Amino acid sequence: MPVSVPGRRAGPVTALAPAVCQHVGVTMSETSPRLPDACASGRAPAPLRIGPLVVPTPVELAPMAGVTNASFRRLCREMAEAALPESLRPSCPGPLPTPDGGLQAPAGLYVTEMVTTRALVERNERTLAMVRTDPAERVRSIQLYGVDPTTVGAAVRILVEEDLADHIDLNFGCPVPKVTRKGGGAALPWKRDLLAAILTEAVRASEAAVRAVGRARQVPVTMKMRLGIDEEHETFLDAARAAENAGIAAVALHARSARQHYSGQARWEEIARLKEATDLPVLGNGDVWLGDDAVRMMEATGCDGVVVGRGCQGRPWLFADIVAAMHGSPMRTRPDLDAVIEVIRRHGRMLAEEMGEDRGVRDLRKHVGWYLKGYPVGGAARADLMGIRSLDELDAGLARMRSRLPEVVDYPGDIVEGPRGRAGSPKTPRLPDGWLDSPTLDAAHREMLSQAESDVSGG
C-alpha cells in the first residue's frame, strides 16, 4: 500500500504540558493542527495489548544508551500522563492493575537502556543498577541484547524470578558497527536458526520462571528489529514469522536498514507490509518528530502503536503531544525559552538524585545541548553550560545565559521539529567474514558470537 512520509506541520503555540505545571509552572496551549479524521473526531486509537499489559495510548519510548535512564523516563512519562484525558489520568504513582489481573500503562511504555544478557547473568554491578526501575513506573520495561539462546534465557529468568520486569524487549535492531561486526544487533536476524532459538528460549524462560515463583501474571517478551542489513538482505518479514512461532507478544520495526543507520527517511510503507504479514501487534519506529506524526504513521500504515527515539532528545514533552494527538485533543506543547530552562533545571535535579550530583550533572550536559537546539542563546552560552560541574553552576550558567537575551524568547518553530541527533549518511554494515553466505549459523560464527556481547553498552 502507498504510504506518505509525514508532512509539516502544526501551528505554533506556547508552553509545556500540564503535567509539568506542578514542577515548572507552565501549561499546554491550543492549536489547530492538520489532523487525520480519526484524531480530529476525538476517537482514540484502540488500546495496545501486549500479553497482560494494556496501553491505552500506544506509544513507547525507545531504549537509548546514555539517555533513557530512570530520570528521563520519569520526565517523559509525567508529561505524557498530564496530557491524558481525565478518565485515564492516574491519581497515584506506581503500577495500575486492571480488573482482569493485568497492568495498565495509560500514557505508554518507557523502556530502560539496553543491557546485555551476559552482563546481567554475571551480576555486573552497573547492569544491575540499570535494571532497577523507579517504583513510580507503571510497567517495568527492560530491553535485553543477547546472541546466545542459553544466556538470553538465563537473563530472562533473573528478571522474572527476581521480580525486576513486567515486560522484556529483545534488541535486534542496533546498527552500531561494534555490535554488527560480531553478528549481533541488526545483523543477527540474518541467521534464521539463531534468531528462532533466541526467541523461543526467551519466551520459554519467561513462562517457566513465572510458574516457578508463582507470579500473578505473565511477563511478555517483545522484539525490536530493522528492515534488514541492506536493501538486498531484508530480514524483517522472516523475523516476524519466527517471532509469531516462538510466542513473542509484539514486534517493533524501525523502518530503516542497518545500512541506513539513521539517515534518509524511514520507509513507512514497510511497516504497512509487516502489519499485513503478521497477526502480532506491530509498532512502527522512524521519523516521529511531532505528536501528529505519530497519528499519521498509525493512519498510514495500520500499525498498532509507535516507538519514539531521537525525536524526544531535548523534547520530553513530545510524549504529551503524542498523547494529546492520539486522544483527539488540540493541545500542543511549544515552550518558550523560560519554560525550557525550568525543565533543564528539574531534569538536573532528578539526575542528581538518581546518580549523585557530580555524575548527574555530567550526564545532563548532552541533554542541555538538545534542549537548547534552535533557541538563539549563542555559542558562548552553550560552551559555558557544557562545562558545568554542579547544580549551582547549572543555575548560574542558565541565569547568565538568560540575562543576555530579550525578555521573551519564543518557541523557534520548525527548526526544532525535525531530525535530532546524528543522522549521518548510509554506511556499509560491518559484518563478520562470510556472514551473508548462508542464513544458518556455522561453527566458526557460533564461536565468534561468544565474544559478541563484550564492549556493548550495559556491560
Coordinates of C-alpha atoms in Angstrom, one line a residue:
M1 CA 0.0 0.0 0.0
P2 CA 1.3 3.5 -0.7
V3 CA 2.4 5.4 2.4
S4 CA 3.2 9.0 2.7
V5 CA 6.0 10.3 4.9
P6 CA 4.9 12.9 7.4
G7 CA 4.2 16.4 6.2
R8 CA 4.7 19.7 8.1
R9 CA 3.3 20.8 10.5
A10 CA 1.1 22.1 13.3
G11 CA 0.8 25.8 14.1
P12 CA 2.8 27.4 16.9
V13 CA 1.6 27.6 20.4
T14 CA 3.5 28.2 23.7
A15 CA 4.2 26.5 27.0
L16 CA 4.5 22.9 28.3
A17 CA 2.3 20.1 29.3
P18 CA 0.0 20.4 32.3
A19 CA 1.9 17.6 33.9
V20 CA 4.8 19.8 34.5
C21 CA 2.8 22.6 35.9
Q22 CA 3.4 21.2 39.4
H23 CA 7.1 21.3 38.8
V24 CA 7.8 24.2 36.4
G25 CA 4.7 26.3 36.4
V26 CA 3.7 26.1 32.7
T27 CA 0.8 24.6 30.7
M28 CA -0.1 23.3 27.3
S29 CA -1.9 25.6 24.8
E30 CA -4.3 25.1 22.0
T31 CA -3.5 25.0 18.3
S32 CA -5.3 23.9 15.1
P33 CA -3.1 21.2 13.5
R34 CA -4.0 19.3 10.4
L35 CA -5.1 16.0 11.9
P36 CA -6.3 12.8 10.3
D37 CA -10.1 12.3 10.6
A38 CA -9.9 9.8 13.4
C39 CA -7.9 12.1 15.6
A40 CA -9.8 15.2 14.7
S41 CA -13.1 13.4 15.6
G42 CA -11.8 12.7 19.0
R43 CA -11.7 8.9 18.6
A44 CA -8.8 7.4 20.5
P45 CA -6.8 4.5 19.0
A46 CA -7.5 1.0 20.2
P47 CA -5.5 0.2 23.3
L48 CA -2.3 -1.8 22.5
R49 CA -2.4 -5.2 24.2
I50 CA 0.9 -7.0 24.9
G51 CA 0.1 -10.1 26.9
P52 CA -1.4 -8.9 30.2
L53 CA -0.3 -5.3 29.5
V54 CA -2.9 -2.7 28.3
V55 CA -1.6 0.5 26.8
P56 CA -4.5 2.9 26.0
T57 CA -2.0 5.4 24.4
P58 CA 0.1 3.1 22.2
V59 CA 3.4 4.8 22.3
E60 CA 6.8 3.6 23.5
L61 CA 10.0 5.4 24.5
A62 CA 12.8 3.6 22.6
P63 CA 15.8 2.4 24.7
M64 CA 18.7 4.8 24.0
A65 CA 22.1 4.2 25.6
G66 CA 23.1 7.0 27.9
V67 CA 19.6 8.7 27.5
T68 CA 16.7 6.6 28.8
N69 CA 17.8 6.3 32.4
A70 CA 15.2 6.5 35.2
S71 CA 15.1 10.3 35.4
F72 CA 14.5 10.8 31.7
R73 CA 11.8 8.0 31.6
R74 CA 10.1 9.7 34.5
L75 CA 10.2 13.1 32.9
C76 CA 8.7 11.8 29.7
R77 CA 6.0 9.8 31.5
E78 CA 4.9 12.6 33.8
M79 CA 4.5 15.0 30.9
A80 CA 2.6 12.3 28.9
E81 CA 0.3 11.4 31.8
A82 CA -0.7 15.1 32.4
A83 CA -1.9 15.3 28.8
L84 CA -4.2 12.3 29.2
P85 CA -8.0 12.6 29.2
E86 CA -9.3 13.0 32.7
S87 CA -10.8 9.5 32.6
L88 CA -7.3 7.9 32.0
R89 CA -5.2 10.1 34.2
P90 CA -3.7 8.2 37.2
S91 CA -4.2 9.6 40.7
C92 CA -1.2 7.9 42.3
P93 CA 2.2 6.6 41.3
G94 CA 3.2 3.0 40.7
P95 CA 1.6 0.0 39.0
L96 CA -2.0 0.2 37.9
P97 CA -3.6 -3.3 38.0
T98 CA -6.5 -4.0 35.6
P99 CA -9.7 -5.8 36.7
D100 CA -8.6 -9.0 34.9
G101 CA -5.2 -9.0 36.7
G102 CA -3.1 -7.3 34.1
L103 CA -1.3 -4.0 34.2
Q104 CA -2.2 -0.7 32.6
A105 CA 0.2 1.9 31.2
P106 CA -2.2 4.7 30.3
A107 CA 0.4 7.0 28.7
G108 CA 2.7 4.4 27.1
L109 CA 5.7 2.2 27.8
Y110 CA 9.0 3.7 28.8
V111 CA 11.9 1.3 28.3
T112 CA 15.2 1.1 30.0
E113 CA 18.6 1.5 28.3
M114 CA 19.7 -1.8 26.6
V115 CA 21.6 -4.2 28.8
T116 CA 23.5 -7.2 27.7
T117 CA 22.3 -10.6 28.8
R118 CA 25.8 -11.8 29.7
A119 CA 26.4 -8.8 32.0
L120 CA 23.1 -9.5 33.7
V121 CA 23.8 -13.2 34.2
E122 CA 27.3 -12.3 35.5
R123 CA 25.6 -9.9 38.0
N124 CA 27.6 -6.9 36.7
E125 CA 27.0 -4.1 39.2
R126 CA 26.4 -1.4 36.6
T127 CA 24.0 -3.6 34.7
L128 CA 22.0 -4.5 37.9
A129 CA 21.7 -0.8 38.6
M130 CA 20.3 -0.1 35.1
V131 CA 17.5 -2.7 35.5
R132 CA 16.4 -1.4 38.9
T133 CA 13.5 0.8 37.9
D134 CA 11.7 3.7 39.5
P135 CA 9.0 2.5 41.9
A136 CA 6.6 5.0 40.4
E137 CA 6.8 3.4 36.9
R138 CA 3.5 1.9 35.7
V139 CA 5.1 -1.0 33.8
R140 CA 8.8 -2.0 34.2
S141 CA 10.0 -2.5 30.7
I142 CA 13.6 -3.8 30.3
Q143 CA 15.4 -4.2 27.0
L144 CA 18.0 -7.0 26.6
Y145 CA 20.7 -7.6 24.0
G146 CA 22.0 -11.1 23.6
V147 CA 23.3 -13.5 21.0
D148 CA 23.3 -16.8 22.8
P149 CA 20.0 -18.6 23.5
T150 CA 21.1 -20.1 26.8
T151 CA 22.4 -16.8 28.1
V152 CA 19.3 -14.9 27.0
G153 CA 17.1 -17.5 28.7
A154 CA 19.2 -17.1 32.0
A155 CA 18.9 -13.3 31.9
V156 CA 15.1 -13.5 31.3
R157 CA 14.8 -15.9 34.3
I158 CA 16.7 -13.4 36.5
L159 CA 14.3 -10.6 35.5
V160 CA 11.2 -12.6 36.1
E161 CA 12.2 -14.6 39.2
E162 CA 13.6 -11.6 41.0
D163 CA 10.5 -9.5 40.0
L164 CA 12.5 -6.9 38.1
A165 CA 10.4 -6.6 35.0
D166 CA 6.8 -6.7 33.8
H167 CA 7.9 -6.6 30.1
I168 CA 11.0 -7.8 28.4
D169 CA 12.1 -6.4 25.0
L170 CA 14.8 -8.1 22.8
N171 CA 17.0 -5.9 20.7
F172 CA 17.7 -7.0 17.1
G173 CA 17.9 -3.5 15.7
C174 CA 21.2 -2.0 16.8
P175 CA 23.2 -0.9 13.7
V176 CA 26.4 0.1 15.5
P177 CA 29.5 -1.4 13.9
K178 CA 30.9 -2.7 17.2
V179 CA 27.7 -4.8 17.5
T180 CA 27.1 -5.9 13.9
R181 CA 30.7 -6.8 13.2
K182 CA 30.3 -9.6 15.8
G183 CA 27.0 -10.8 14.4
G184 CA 24.8 -9.0 16.9
G185 CA 22.0 -6.4 16.7
A186 CA 20.6 -5.8 13.2
A187 CA 23.0 -8.4 11.8
L188 CA 21.6 -11.3 13.9
P189 CA 18.2 -11.9 12.2
W190 CA 20.0 -12.9 9.0
K191 CA 20.8 -16.2 10.8
R192 CA 17.3 -17.5 11.0
D193 CA 18.1 -20.5 13.1
L194 CA 19.8 -18.5 15.7
L195 CA 17.1 -15.9 15.9
A196 CA 14.4 -18.5 16.2
A197 CA 16.4 -20.2 19.0
I198 CA 16.8 -17.0 21.0
L199 CA 13.2 -16.0 20.7
T200 CA 11.9 -19.4 21.6
E201 CA 14.2 -19.7 24.6
A202 CA 13.3 -16.2 25.9
V203 CA 9.6 -16.9 25.8
R204 CA 10.1 -20.4 27.3
A205 CA 12.3 -19.0 30.1
S206 CA 9.8 -16.2 31.0
E207 CA 6.9 -18.6 31.2
A208 CA 8.8 -21.2 33.2
A209 CA 10.0 -18.5 35.6
V210 CA 6.5 -17.2 36.2
R211 CA 5.4 -20.7 37.1
A212 CA 8.4 -21.3 39.3
V213 CA 7.9 -18.3 41.5
G214 CA 4.1 -18.1 41.2
R215 CA 4.0 -14.6 39.8
A216 CA 0.5 -13.3 39.3
R217 CA 0.8 -12.5 35.6
Q218 CA 2.9 -13.5 32.6
V219 CA 5.9 -11.3 31.6
P220 CA 5.5 -10.8 27.8
V221 CA 8.6 -10.8 25.6
T222 CA 8.7 -8.5 22.6
M223 CA 11.3 -7.8 19.9
K224 CA 12.6 -4.7 18.1
M225 CA 14.2 -5.0 14.7
R226 CA 15.2 -3.2 11.5
L227 CA 14.2 -3.9 7.9
G228 CA 17.4 -5.9 7.5
I229 CA 21.1 -5.5 6.7
D230 CA 20.5 -3.6 3.5
E231 CA 18.0 -3.5 0.6
E232 CA 19.3 -6.8 -0.8
H233 CA 19.3 -8.6 2.6
E234 CA 15.9 -7.9 4.2
T235 CA 15.1 -9.9 7.3
F236 CA 12.0 -8.3 8.9
L237 CA 9.3 -10.5 7.4
D238 CA 11.1 -13.7 8.2
A239 CA 11.9 -12.4 11.7
A240 CA 8.2 -11.7 12.3
R241 CA 7.3 -15.2 11.3
A242 CA 9.9 -16.5 13.7
A243 CA 8.5 -14.3 16.4
E244 CA 5.0 -15.4 15.9
N245 CA 6.1 -19.1 16.0
A246 CA 8.0 -18.5 19.2
G247 CA 5.2 -16.8 21.1
I248 CA 6.6 -13.3 21.0
A249 CA 3.9 -10.9 22.1
A250 CA 4.6 -7.9 19.8
V251 CA 7.2 -6.7 17.3
A252 CA 8.5 -3.2 16.7
L253 CA 10.1 -2.2 13.4
H254 CA 12.5 0.6 12.8
A255 CA 11.7 1.2 9.1
R256 CA 15.4 1.6 8.1
S257 CA 18.0 -0.9 7.3
A258 CA 21.3 -1.3 9.2
R259 CA 23.0 0.3 6.2
Q260 CA 20.8 3.4 6.5
H261 CA 21.6 3.8 10.3
Y262 CA 19.5 7.0 10.9
S263 CA 19.9 8.6 7.5
G264 CA 17.3 9.4 4.9
Q265 CA 13.6 8.8 5.5
A266 CA 12.1 5.9 7.3
R267 CA 10.2 3.6 4.9
W268 CA 6.8 3.6 6.5
E269 CA 5.4 1.5 3.6
E270 CA 7.4 -1.4 5.0
I271 CA 5.7 -1.0 8.4
A272 CA 2.4 -1.5 6.4
R273 CA 3.9 -4.6 4.8
L274 CA 4.7 -6.0 8.2
K275 CA 1.3 -5.3 9.5
E276 CA -0.3 -7.2 6.6
A277 CA 2.1 -10.1 7.1
T278 CA 1.7 -10.9 10.8
D279 CA -1.1 -11.3 13.3
L280 CA 1.2 -9.9 16.1
P281 CA 0.8 -6.3 17.3
V282 CA 3.1 -4.1 15.3
L283 CA 4.8 -0.9 16.5
G284 CA 6.3 1.5 14.0
N285 CA 9.5 3.4 14.5
G286 CA 11.2 6.1 12.5
D287 CA 10.6 9.8 11.8
V288 CA 8.1 10.6 14.5
W289 CA 9.1 14.2 15.4
L290 CA 5.7 15.6 16.4
G291 CA 2.6 14.2 18.0
D292 CA 0.8 14.4 14.8
D293 CA 3.5 12.4 13.1
A294 CA 2.6 9.5 15.4
V295 CA -1.1 9.7 14.4
R296 CA -0.1 9.9 10.7
M297 CA 2.1 6.8 11.0
M298 CA -0.7 4.8 12.5
E299 CA -3.2 6.0 9.9
A300 CA -0.9 5.4 7.0
T301 CA 0.5 2.0 8.0
G302 CA -2.2 0.4 10.1
C303 CA 0.3 -0.2 12.9
D304 CA -0.9 -0.7 16.4
G305 CA 1.5 1.8 18.1
V306 CA 4.6 3.9 17.6
V307 CA 8.1 3.9 19.1
V308 CA 9.9 7.2 19.6
G309 CA 13.6 7.6 19.9
R310 CA 15.7 10.6 18.7
G311 CA 12.6 12.8 18.4
C312 CA 12.4 13.2 22.2
Q313 CA 16.0 14.1 22.8
G314 CA 15.8 17.5 24.4
R315 CA 12.0 17.3 24.0
P316 CA 10.5 15.1 26.6
W317 CA 7.2 17.0 26.1
L318 CA 6.9 15.2 22.8
F319 CA 5.1 12.4 24.7
A320 CA 2.5 14.9 25.9
D321 CA 1.9 15.9 22.3
I322 CA 1.6 12.3 21.2
V323 CA -0.9 11.6 24.0
A324 CA -2.9 14.7 23.0
A325 CA -2.9 13.9 19.3
M326 CA -3.9 10.3 19.8
H327 CA -6.8 11.2 22.0
G328 CA -8.1 13.9 19.7
S329 CA -7.0 16.9 21.7
P330 CA -5.9 20.2 20.0
M331 CA -3.4 20.9 22.8
R332 CA 0.2 21.0 21.8
T333 CA 3.5 21.9 23.5
R334 CA 5.5 24.8 22.1
P335 CA 7.7 26.0 25.0
D336 CA 9.4 29.4 25.2
L337 CA 13.0 29.5 26.5
D338 CA 11.9 30.2 30.1
A339 CA 9.8 27.0 30.1
V340 CA 12.7 25.0 28.7
I341 CA 15.1 26.4 31.3
E342 CA 12.8 25.2 34.1
V343 CA 12.7 21.7 32.5
I344 CA 16.5 21.7 32.3
R345 CA 16.8 22.6 36.0
R346 CA 14.3 20.0 37.1
H347 CA 16.0 17.3 34.9
G348 CA 19.3 18.2 36.5
R349 CA 17.9 17.7 40.0
M350 CA 16.3 14.4 39.1
L351 CA 19.6 13.1 37.7
A352 CA 21.5 14.3 40.8
E353 CA 19.0 12.4 43.0
E354 CA 19.3 9.3 40.8
M355 CA 23.1 9.1 40.4
G356 CA 24.7 11.7 42.6
E357 CA 25.3 15.4 41.8
D358 CA 28.7 15.0 40.1
R359 CA 27.7 12.2 37.7
G360 CA 24.2 13.5 37.3
V361 CA 25.4 17.0 36.2
R362 CA 27.8 15.4 33.8
D363 CA 25.1 13.3 32.3
L364 CA 22.9 16.4 31.9
R365 CA 25.4 18.2 29.6
K366 CA 24.4 16.4 26.4
H367 CA 20.7 17.0 27.2
V368 CA 21.3 20.7 27.6
G369 CA 22.6 20.9 24.0
W370 CA 19.5 19.1 22.8
Y371 CA 17.1 21.2 24.9
L372 CA 18.6 24.5 23.6
K373 CA 18.6 23.4 19.9
G374 CA 17.0 26.2 17.8
Y375 CA 16.9 28.8 20.6
P376 CA 19.2 31.8 19.9
V377 CA 21.3 31.5 23.1
G378 CA 24.7 31.8 21.4
G379 CA 27.7 29.6 21.2
A380 CA 29.4 31.1 24.2
A381 CA 26.5 30.3 26.5
R382 CA 26.3 26.7 25.1
A383 CA 30.0 26.2 25.8
D384 CA 29.6 27.7 29.3
L385 CA 26.9 25.1 30.1
M386 CA 28.9 22.3 28.7
G387 CA 31.5 22.9 31.5
I388 CA 29.1 22.8 34.5
R389 CA 30.1 20.6 37.4
S390 CA 27.4 21.2 40.0
L391 CA 23.7 22.2 40.2
D392 CA 24.8 25.6 41.5
E393 CA 26.9 26.1 38.4
L394 CA 24.0 24.9 36.3
D395 CA 21.7 27.6 37.8
A396 CA 24.4 30.2 37.5
G397 CA 25.1 29.4 33.9
L398 CA 21.4 29.4 32.9
A399 CA 21.0 32.7 34.7
R400 CA 24.0 34.2 32.8
M401 CA 22.6 33.0 29.5
R402 CA 19.1 34.3 30.2
S403 CA 20.4 37.8 31.3
R404 CA 21.9 38.4 27.8
L405 CA 18.7 37.7 25.9
P406 CA 15.5 39.6 25.3
E407 CA 12.7 39.5 27.8
V408 CA 10.7 37.0 25.7
V409 CA 12.4 34.2 23.7
D410 CA 9.6 32.4 21.8
Y411 CA 9.5 28.8 20.6
P412 CA 11.6 28.7 17.5
G413 CA 9.2 26.6 15.3
D414 CA 10.1 24.2 12.6
I415 CA 13.8 24.3 13.3
V416 CA 13.3 22.1 16.4
E417 CA 10.6 19.9 14.9
G418 CA 12.7 17.7 12.6
P419 CA 15.6 15.2 12.9
R420 CA 17.6 15.4 16.1
G421 CA 20.9 13.7 17.0
R422 CA 23.3 12.5 14.4
A423 CA 21.5 11.3 11.3
G424 CA 24.8 10.8 9.3
S425 CA 24.8 9.0 5.9
P426 CA 24.4 5.4 4.8
K427 CA 27.2 3.2 5.9
T428 CA 28.1 -0.3 4.7
P429 CA 27.4 -2.6 7.6
R430 CA 30.3 -4.1 9.4
L431 CA 29.7 -7.9 9.4
P432 CA 31.7 -11.0 10.3
D433 CA 33.5 -12.5 7.3
G434 CA 31.2 -14.8 5.4
W435 CA 28.2 -13.7 7.4
L436 CA 25.9 -13.4 4.4
D437 CA 27.0 -16.7 2.8
S438 CA 24.2 -18.6 4.5
P439 CA 21.1 -17.8 6.6
T440 CA 22.1 -20.5 9.1
L441 CA 24.8 -20.4 11.7
D442 CA 28.1 -22.4 11.1
A443 CA 30.6 -23.5 13.7
A444 CA 33.0 -20.6 13.1
H445 CA 30.4 -18.0 13.5
R446 CA 29.0 -19.7 16.6
E447 CA 32.4 -19.5 18.2
M448 CA 32.8 -15.8 17.2
L449 CA 29.4 -15.0 18.8
S450 CA 30.7 -15.9 22.2
Q451 CA 32.5 -12.6 22.1
A452 CA 29.7 -10.5 20.7
E453 CA 28.4 -9.1 23.9
S454 CA 31.7 -7.6 25.0
D455 CA 32.2 -3.8 24.8
V456 CA 28.4 -3.1 24.4
S457 CA 26.5 -0.5 26.4
G458 CA 25.1 -2.0 29.5
G459 CA 28.1 -4.2 30.3

